[in-house]
Amino acid sequence: MTRIFSGVKPTGHLTLGNYLGAVRRWAEVDQHRAEALFCIVDLHALTVDHDPGRVRRLSRQAATLLLASGLDPELCTVFVQSHVDEHARLSYLLECVATDGEMRRMIQYKEKAALERKRGGSVRLSLLTYPVLMAADILAYGTDEVPVGDDQTQHVELTRDLAVRFNQRYGHTFVVPRATRPEVAARVMNLQEPTSKMGKSDDVGPGVVYLLDEPGTVRKKIMRAVTDSGQDVEYDPQERPGVSNLLEILAACEGGDPEVLSGRYTSYGALKKDTADAVVELLGPVQDRHKQLCADPSYVEGVLRDGARRAREMARPTVDSAYEAIGLLAPSAG
């Protein structure tokens, strides 16, 4: 059976973009068609300045929201990255295969490092090397497919390069994975800055719809969304990014085509109202289920404990094989 791995980073509250771009597909499609692992990649949250308590809270919240969104622990494996030692074990081996030049060419490193320096802060070494940890996340499980948005494609390409290089140097050890992309709403954009991705780490809330936003808050944010000059409702992501973003969100909620939907509207106001209604209706069941799960924290803890156990069982043979292949002495038995 095809094996899928993907994850969410607990650096902020999960957003509508996370849900439409990834999580809904995980629940509706991926967990049913493949052996799927979905991970809270908490080690990746340590690459920048952070509050330890907040990382723990957001990790639990993310796990709860994944389950509330429909991930079924009977069908897939849901776990926390730091609960499975094989991620860190394999990451160092892959650092011994990766090059400094590869790391410094990563687009996200360039962008985040530049932002950190602009703020007057220092850049952590882990920010440079975290794509290798991401590769370890994927390769440890013999992953065939990695569902990603456009901004993560470069990381999967690096993972493929490292897998091929390791296999060529030390013998076949890793499956070489491929990236897969959802057809609609792979990148939901910020409602106030429609040329920028709707990110959960954004400091500005009005442009970001969070999964746990109250219905009134959702409506307010969407009704205040930035559109474009002119009055025609046209789907043109390059020239009309604001209205195109709303059309993509509505299309993703309804399962339609954004270009076809554009012909339904003669005003921005009507489009915004319908989009707000569709988003509120979409998020309602997720929020209701989240409340139920929060009332039973032992259930979520049990899911994560069982998920980590299954993940370790899957990852350990591959990582042990990599240790042997690269030349490390196996520990003595007994």
Short mmCIF file of C-alpha atoms in Angstrom, two decimals:
data_model
loop_
_atom_site.label_atom_id
_atom_site.label_comp_id
_atom_site.label_asym_id
_atom_site.label_seq_id
_atom_site.Cartn_x
_atom_site.Cartn_y
_atom_site.Cartn_z
CA MET A 1 0.00 0.00 0.00
CA THR A 2 1.15 3.55 -0.74
CA ARG A 3 2.52 5.31 2.36
CA ILE A 4 1.88 9.02 2.95
CA PHE A 5 3.54 11.34 5.47
CA SER A 6 2.66 14.94 6.22
CA GLY A 7 2.64 17.23 9.22
CA VAL A 8 1.77 20.56 10.79
CA LYS A 9 4.10 22.83 12.73
CA PRO A 10 2.79 24.19 16.06
CA THR A 11 3.95 27.77 15.55
CA GLY A 12 0.44 29.26 15.51
CA HIS A 13 -3.25 28.40 15.49
CA LEU A 14 -4.35 26.32 12.50
CA THR A 15 -6.01 28.37 9.77
CA LEU A 16 -8.55 28.02 7.01
CA GLY A 17 -5.56 27.78 4.68
CA ASN A 18 -4.21 24.76 6.57
CA TYR A 19 -7.62 23.11 6.42
CA LEU A 20 -8.48 23.74 2.76
CA GLY A 21 -4.93 23.28 1.54
CA ALA A 22 -4.13 20.09 3.42
CA VAL A 23 -6.05 18.80 6.42
CA ARG A 24 -9.44 18.28 4.75
CA ARG A 25 -7.83 16.23 2.00
CA TRP A 26 -5.97 14.17 4.60
CA ALA A 27 -9.31 13.32 6.24
CA GLU A 28 -11.49 12.88 3.17
CA VAL A 29 -9.03 11.23 0.79
CA ASP A 30 -5.55 10.32 1.96
CA GLN A 31 -6.30 8.29 5.09
CA HIS A 32 -8.70 6.13 3.09
CA ARG A 33 -6.47 5.39 0.12
CA ALA A 34 -3.07 4.87 1.74
CA GLU A 35 -1.14 3.99 4.88
CA ALA A 36 -1.03 7.53 6.20
CA LEU A 37 0.98 9.20 8.98
CA PHE A 38 0.16 12.72 10.15
CA CYS A 39 2.57 14.37 12.55
CA ILE A 40 2.71 17.41 14.81
CA VAL A 41 6.26 18.46 13.90
CA ASP A 42 7.07 20.21 17.16
CA LEU A 43 10.86 20.03 16.76
CA HIS A 44 10.51 22.37 13.78
CA ALA A 45 8.90 24.97 16.05
CA LEU A 46 12.21 25.37 17.91
CA THR A 47 14.10 26.91 14.97
CA VAL A 48 13.09 30.45 16.03
CA ASP A 49 12.55 32.23 19.33
CA HIS A 50 9.57 30.62 21.06
CA ASP A 51 7.71 30.27 24.34
CA PRO A 52 7.98 26.63 25.56
CA GLY A 53 4.53 26.61 27.14
CA ARG A 54 2.94 27.98 23.98
CA VAL A 55 4.58 25.30 21.83
CA ARG A 56 3.13 22.62 24.11
CA ARG A 57 -0.34 24.20 24.03
CA LEU A 58 -0.30 24.61 20.27
CA SER A 59 0.93 21.03 19.81
CA ARG A 60 -2.02 19.70 21.78
CA GLN A 61 -4.43 22.03 20.02
CA ALA A 62 -3.13 20.99 16.60
CA ALA A 63 -3.52 17.29 17.44
CA THR A 64 -7.04 17.90 18.71
CA LEU A 65 -7.98 19.84 15.58
CA LEU A 66 -6.60 17.15 13.29
CA LEU A 67 -8.86 14.63 15.01
CA ALA A 68 -11.77 17.09 14.96
CA SER A 69 -11.24 17.52 11.22
CA GLY A 70 -11.88 13.84 10.65
CA LEU A 71 -8.57 12.03 11.00
CA ASP A 72 -9.44 8.60 12.36
CA PRO A 73 -6.78 6.80 14.45
CA GLU A 74 -8.27 3.53 13.23
CA LEU A 75 -7.36 4.53 9.66
CA CYS A 76 -4.18 6.57 10.08
CA THR A 77 -1.37 7.30 12.53
CA VAL A 78 -1.47 10.64 14.35
CA PHE A 79 1.51 11.44 16.56
CA VAL A 80 3.95 14.06 17.83
CA GLN A 81 7.39 14.22 16.20
CA SER A 82 9.40 14.56 19.40
CA HIS A 83 7.79 11.40 20.78
CA VAL A 84 9.62 9.33 18.16
CA ASP A 85 13.42 9.41 18.57
CA GLU A 86 14.04 8.12 15.05
CA HIS A 87 13.43 11.58 13.58
CA ALA A 88 16.40 13.11 15.40
CA ARG A 89 18.52 9.97 14.96
CA LEU A 90 18.13 10.02 11.20
CA SER A 91 18.46 13.78 10.88
CA TYR A 92 22.12 13.72 11.90
CA LEU A 93 22.95 11.01 9.38
CA LEU A 94 21.35 13.08 6.62
CA GLU A 95 23.30 16.16 7.74
CA CYS A 96 26.38 14.06 6.95
CA VAL A 97 25.07 13.65 3.40
CA ALA A 98 23.68 17.15 2.78
CA THR A 99 25.89 20.12 1.88
CA ASP A 100 26.13 23.63 3.26
CA GLY A 101 25.35 25.06 -0.18
CA GLU A 102 22.11 23.09 -0.42
CA MET A 103 20.93 24.42 2.90
CA ARG A 104 21.72 28.05 2.10
CA ARG A 105 19.86 27.85 -1.22
CA MET A 106 16.58 26.93 0.46
CA ILE A 107 14.10 29.72 -0.19
CA GLN A 108 12.46 29.61 3.23
CA TYR A 109 15.83 29.85 4.96
CA LYS A 110 16.73 32.92 2.93
CA GLU A 111 13.42 34.59 3.70
CA LYS A 112 13.29 33.74 7.41
CA ALA A 113 16.96 34.51 8.01
CA ALA A 114 16.60 37.90 6.32
CA LEU A 115 13.55 38.68 8.45
CA GLU A 116 15.33 37.63 11.64
CA ARG A 117 18.35 39.79 10.84
CA LYS A 118 16.07 42.73 10.04
CA ARG A 119 14.60 42.38 13.53
CA GLY A 120 18.11 42.50 14.95
CA GLY A 121 18.08 38.90 16.11
CA SER A 122 20.54 36.10 15.52
CA VAL A 123 19.74 33.18 13.24
CA ARG A 124 19.70 29.75 14.89
CA LEU A 125 21.69 26.98 13.27
CA SER A 126 18.56 24.82 13.36
CA LEU A 127 16.87 27.25 10.95
CA LEU A 128 19.58 26.40 8.42
CA THR A 129 19.44 22.66 8.95
CA TYR A 130 15.74 22.05 9.53
CA PRO A 131 15.12 20.94 5.90
CA VAL A 132 17.32 17.95 6.72
CA LEU A 133 15.14 17.14 9.72
CA MET A 134 12.14 17.45 7.42
CA ALA A 135 13.81 14.96 5.07
CA ALA A 136 14.34 12.62 8.02
CA ASP A 137 10.66 12.94 8.93
CA ILE A 138 9.75 11.69 5.47
CA LEU A 139 12.45 9.10 4.80
CA ALA A 140 12.20 7.34 8.16
CA TYR A 141 8.86 5.87 7.15
CA GLY A 142 9.55 4.70 3.63
CA THR A 143 7.17 7.41 2.44
CA ASP A 144 5.92 7.24 -1.14
CA GLU A 145 3.92 10.49 -1.26
CA VAL A 146 4.16 13.82 0.55
CA PRO A 147 1.08 16.06 0.16
CA VAL A 148 2.42 19.64 0.09
CA GLY A 149 1.60 23.16 -0.99
CA ASP A 150 3.70 24.99 -3.56
CA ASP A 151 5.91 26.56 -0.88
CA GLN A 152 7.09 23.15 0.35
CA THR A 153 7.94 21.58 -2.99
CA GLN A 154 11.62 22.56 -2.68
CA HIS A 155 11.87 20.62 0.59
CA VAL A 156 10.55 17.45 -1.01
CA GLU A 157 13.03 17.86 -3.87
CA LEU A 158 15.84 18.12 -1.30
CA THR A 159 14.52 14.98 0.40
CA ARG A 160 14.61 13.13 -2.91
CA ASP A 161 18.17 14.31 -3.57
CA LEU A 162 19.36 13.16 -0.13
CA ALA A 163 17.67 9.78 -0.49
CA VAL A 164 19.23 9.15 -3.89
CA ARG A 165 22.67 10.31 -2.71
CA PHE A 166 22.56 8.11 0.41
CA ASN A 167 21.40 5.10 -1.62
CA GLN A 168 24.17 5.58 -4.17
CA ARG A 169 26.92 5.97 -1.57
CA TYR A 170 25.90 3.44 1.06
CA GLY A 171 23.49 1.00 -0.57
CA HIS A 172 19.76 1.12 -1.12
CA THR A 173 18.15 2.22 2.14
CA PHE A 174 15.43 4.78 1.43
CA VAL A 175 12.32 4.99 -0.71
CA VAL A 176 12.54 8.11 -2.90
CA PRO A 177 9.28 10.01 -2.27
CA ARG A 178 7.31 12.30 -4.55
CA ALA A 179 5.32 15.45 -3.81
CA THR A 180 1.57 15.54 -4.45
CA ARG A 181 -0.59 18.68 -4.55
CA PRO A 182 -4.30 19.30 -4.04
CA GLU A 183 -6.12 20.59 -7.11
CA VAL A 184 -7.89 23.57 -5.51
CA ALA A 185 -6.78 26.02 -2.80
CA ALA A 186 -3.25 24.69 -2.45
CA ARG A 187 -2.40 28.18 -1.19
CA VAL A 188 -5.12 30.20 0.49
CA MET A 189 -3.96 33.79 0.63
CA ASN A 190 -4.14 36.39 3.40
CA LEU A 191 -7.42 38.30 3.20
CA GLN A 192 -5.67 41.62 3.82
CA GLU A 193 -2.57 40.89 1.74
CA PRO A 194 -3.80 38.58 -1.05
CA THR A 195 -0.34 38.21 -2.57
CA SER A 196 0.88 36.54 0.65
CA LYS A 197 0.01 33.10 1.99
CA MET A 198 -2.49 32.84 4.87
CA GLY A 199 0.05 31.68 7.46
CA LYS A 200 -0.66 30.53 11.00
CA SER A 201 2.41 32.42 12.24
CA ASP A 202 1.19 35.77 10.92
CA ASP A 203 1.18 38.60 13.43
CA VAL A 204 -1.77 40.34 11.77
CA GLY A 205 -5.05 38.60 12.57
CA PRO A 206 -7.63 40.37 10.33
CA GLY A 207 -6.34 38.65 7.20
CA VAL A 208 -6.26 35.17 8.72
CA VAL A 209 -9.27 32.97 9.42
CA TYR A 210 -8.44 30.54 12.21
CA LEU A 211 -10.25 27.22 12.53
CA LEU A 212 -11.48 28.16 16.01
CA ASP A 213 -12.68 31.67 15.11
CA GLU A 214 -16.27 32.38 16.15
CA PRO A 215 -18.76 32.62 13.24
CA GLY A 216 -19.14 36.37 13.74
CA THR A 217 -15.37 36.82 13.58
CA VAL A 218 -15.15 34.74 10.41
CA ARG A 219 -17.85 36.83 8.73
CA LYS A 220 -16.22 40.10 9.76
CA LYS A 221 -12.82 39.07 8.40
CA ILE A 222 -14.19 37.89 5.07
CA MET A 223 -16.51 40.88 4.59
CA ARG A 224 -13.51 43.16 5.17
CA ALA A 225 -11.26 41.24 2.78
CA VAL A 226 -9.21 43.35 0.37
CA THR A 227 -10.46 43.05 -3.19
CA ASP A 228 -9.20 44.84 -6.30
CA SER A 229 -9.78 48.01 -8.31
CA GLY A 230 -12.85 47.90 -10.50
CA GLN A 231 -16.15 46.13 -9.87
CA ASP A 232 -16.06 43.08 -12.16
CA VAL A 233 -15.81 39.72 -10.45
CA GLU A 234 -13.14 37.94 -12.49
CA TYR A 235 -10.89 35.00 -11.67
CA ASP A 236 -7.36 36.18 -12.45
CA PRO A 237 -4.86 35.35 -9.68
CA GLN A 238 -2.15 37.54 -11.21
CA GLU A 239 -4.11 40.72 -11.94
CA ARG A 240 -7.00 40.31 -9.48
CA PRO A 241 -5.48 38.48 -6.49
CA GLY A 242 -8.02 39.67 -3.91
CA VAL A 243 -11.20 38.57 -5.64
CA SER A 244 -9.48 35.45 -6.99
CA ASN A 245 -8.58 34.42 -3.44
CA LEU A 246 -12.24 34.70 -2.39
CA LEU A 247 -13.32 32.69 -5.42
CA GLU A 248 -10.78 29.97 -4.61
CA ILE A 249 -11.95 29.79 -1.00
CA LEU A 250 -15.59 29.55 -2.08
CA ALA A 251 -14.75 26.96 -4.73
CA ALA A 252 -12.84 24.87 -2.19
CA CYS A 253 -15.74 25.01 0.27
CA GLU A 254 -18.35 24.07 -2.35
CA GLY A 255 -16.25 21.78 -4.50
CA GLY A 256 -16.62 24.00 -7.56
CA ASP A 257 -14.37 25.77 -10.04
CA PRO A 258 -13.33 29.36 -9.20
CA GLU A 259 -13.48 30.55 -12.80
CA VAL A 260 -16.98 29.14 -13.26
CA LEU A 261 -18.10 30.63 -9.95
CA SER A 262 -16.96 34.10 -11.02
CA GLY A 263 -19.79 34.19 -13.56
CA ARG A 264 -22.34 33.93 -10.76
CA TYR A 265 -21.49 37.33 -9.27
CA THR A 266 -21.87 40.95 -10.32
CA SER A 267 -20.65 42.50 -7.04
CA TYR A 268 -17.92 41.94 -4.49
CA GLY A 269 -20.43 42.19 -1.65
CA ALA A 270 -22.45 39.19 -2.79
CA LEU A 271 -19.28 37.15 -3.30
CA LYS A 272 -18.02 38.02 0.17
CA LYS A 273 -21.36 37.13 1.79
CA ASP A 274 -21.54 33.74 0.08
CA THR A 275 -17.91 33.02 0.90
CA ALA A 276 -18.44 33.92 4.56
CA ASP A 277 -21.56 31.71 4.74
CA ALA A 278 -19.70 28.80 3.14
CA VAL A 279 -16.72 29.07 5.50
CA VAL A 280 -18.91 29.30 8.61
CA GLU A 281 -20.85 26.23 7.49
CA LEU A 282 -17.62 24.36 6.72
CA LEU A 283 -15.98 25.08 10.09
CA GLY A 284 -19.04 24.44 12.26
CA PRO A 285 -18.70 20.63 12.53
CA VAL A 286 -14.93 20.91 13.13
CA GLN A 287 -15.46 23.36 15.98
CA ASP A 288 -18.22 21.22 17.54
CA ARG A 289 -16.03 18.12 17.46
CA HIS A 290 -13.08 20.11 18.87
CA LYS A 291 -15.19 21.07 21.89
CA GLN A 292 -16.10 17.43 22.47
CA LEU A 293 -12.47 16.32 22.30
CA CYS A 294 -11.34 19.08 24.66
CA ALA A 295 -13.80 17.72 27.20
CA ASP A 296 -12.06 14.32 27.00
CA PRO A 297 -8.29 15.06 27.01
CA SER A 298 -7.41 11.47 27.93
CA TYR A 299 -8.72 10.36 24.52
CA VAL A 300 -6.36 12.69 22.66
CA GLU A 301 -3.46 11.62 24.88
CA GLY A 302 -4.22 7.98 24.14
CA VAL A 303 -4.33 8.61 20.39
CA LEU A 304 -0.95 10.34 20.49
CA ARG A 305 0.59 7.63 22.67
CA ASP A 306 -0.63 4.83 20.39
CA GLY A 307 0.34 6.81 17.32
CA ALA A 308 3.90 7.31 18.56
CA ARG A 309 4.21 3.60 19.32
CA ARG A 310 3.09 2.66 15.79
CA ALA A 311 5.33 5.30 14.25
CA ARG A 312 8.38 4.01 16.16
CA GLU A 313 7.66 0.48 14.99
CA MET A 314 7.54 1.67 11.38
CA ALA A 315 10.56 3.97 11.50
CA ARG A 316 13.05 1.99 13.59
CA PRO A 317 13.95 -0.70 11.01
CA THR A 318 14.71 1.90 8.33
CA VAL A 319 16.74 4.11 10.65
CA ASP A 320 18.66 1.14 12.05
CA SER A 321 19.45 0.07 8.48
CA ALA A 322 20.71 3.58 7.71
CA TYR A 323 23.00 3.49 10.76
CA GLU A 324 24.47 0.19 9.61
CA ALA A 325 24.77 1.30 5.98
CA ILE A 326 26.67 4.49 6.80
CA GLY A 327 29.23 2.59 8.88
CA LEU A 328 28.16 2.84 12.53
CA LEU A 329 28.85 -0.09 14.85
CA ALA A 330 25.70 -1.76 16.08
CA PRO A 331 25.25 -1.87 19.87
CA SER A 332 25.92 -5.20 21.55
CA ALA A 333 22.87 -7.26 22.39
CA GLY A 334 22.07 -7.93 26.03
#
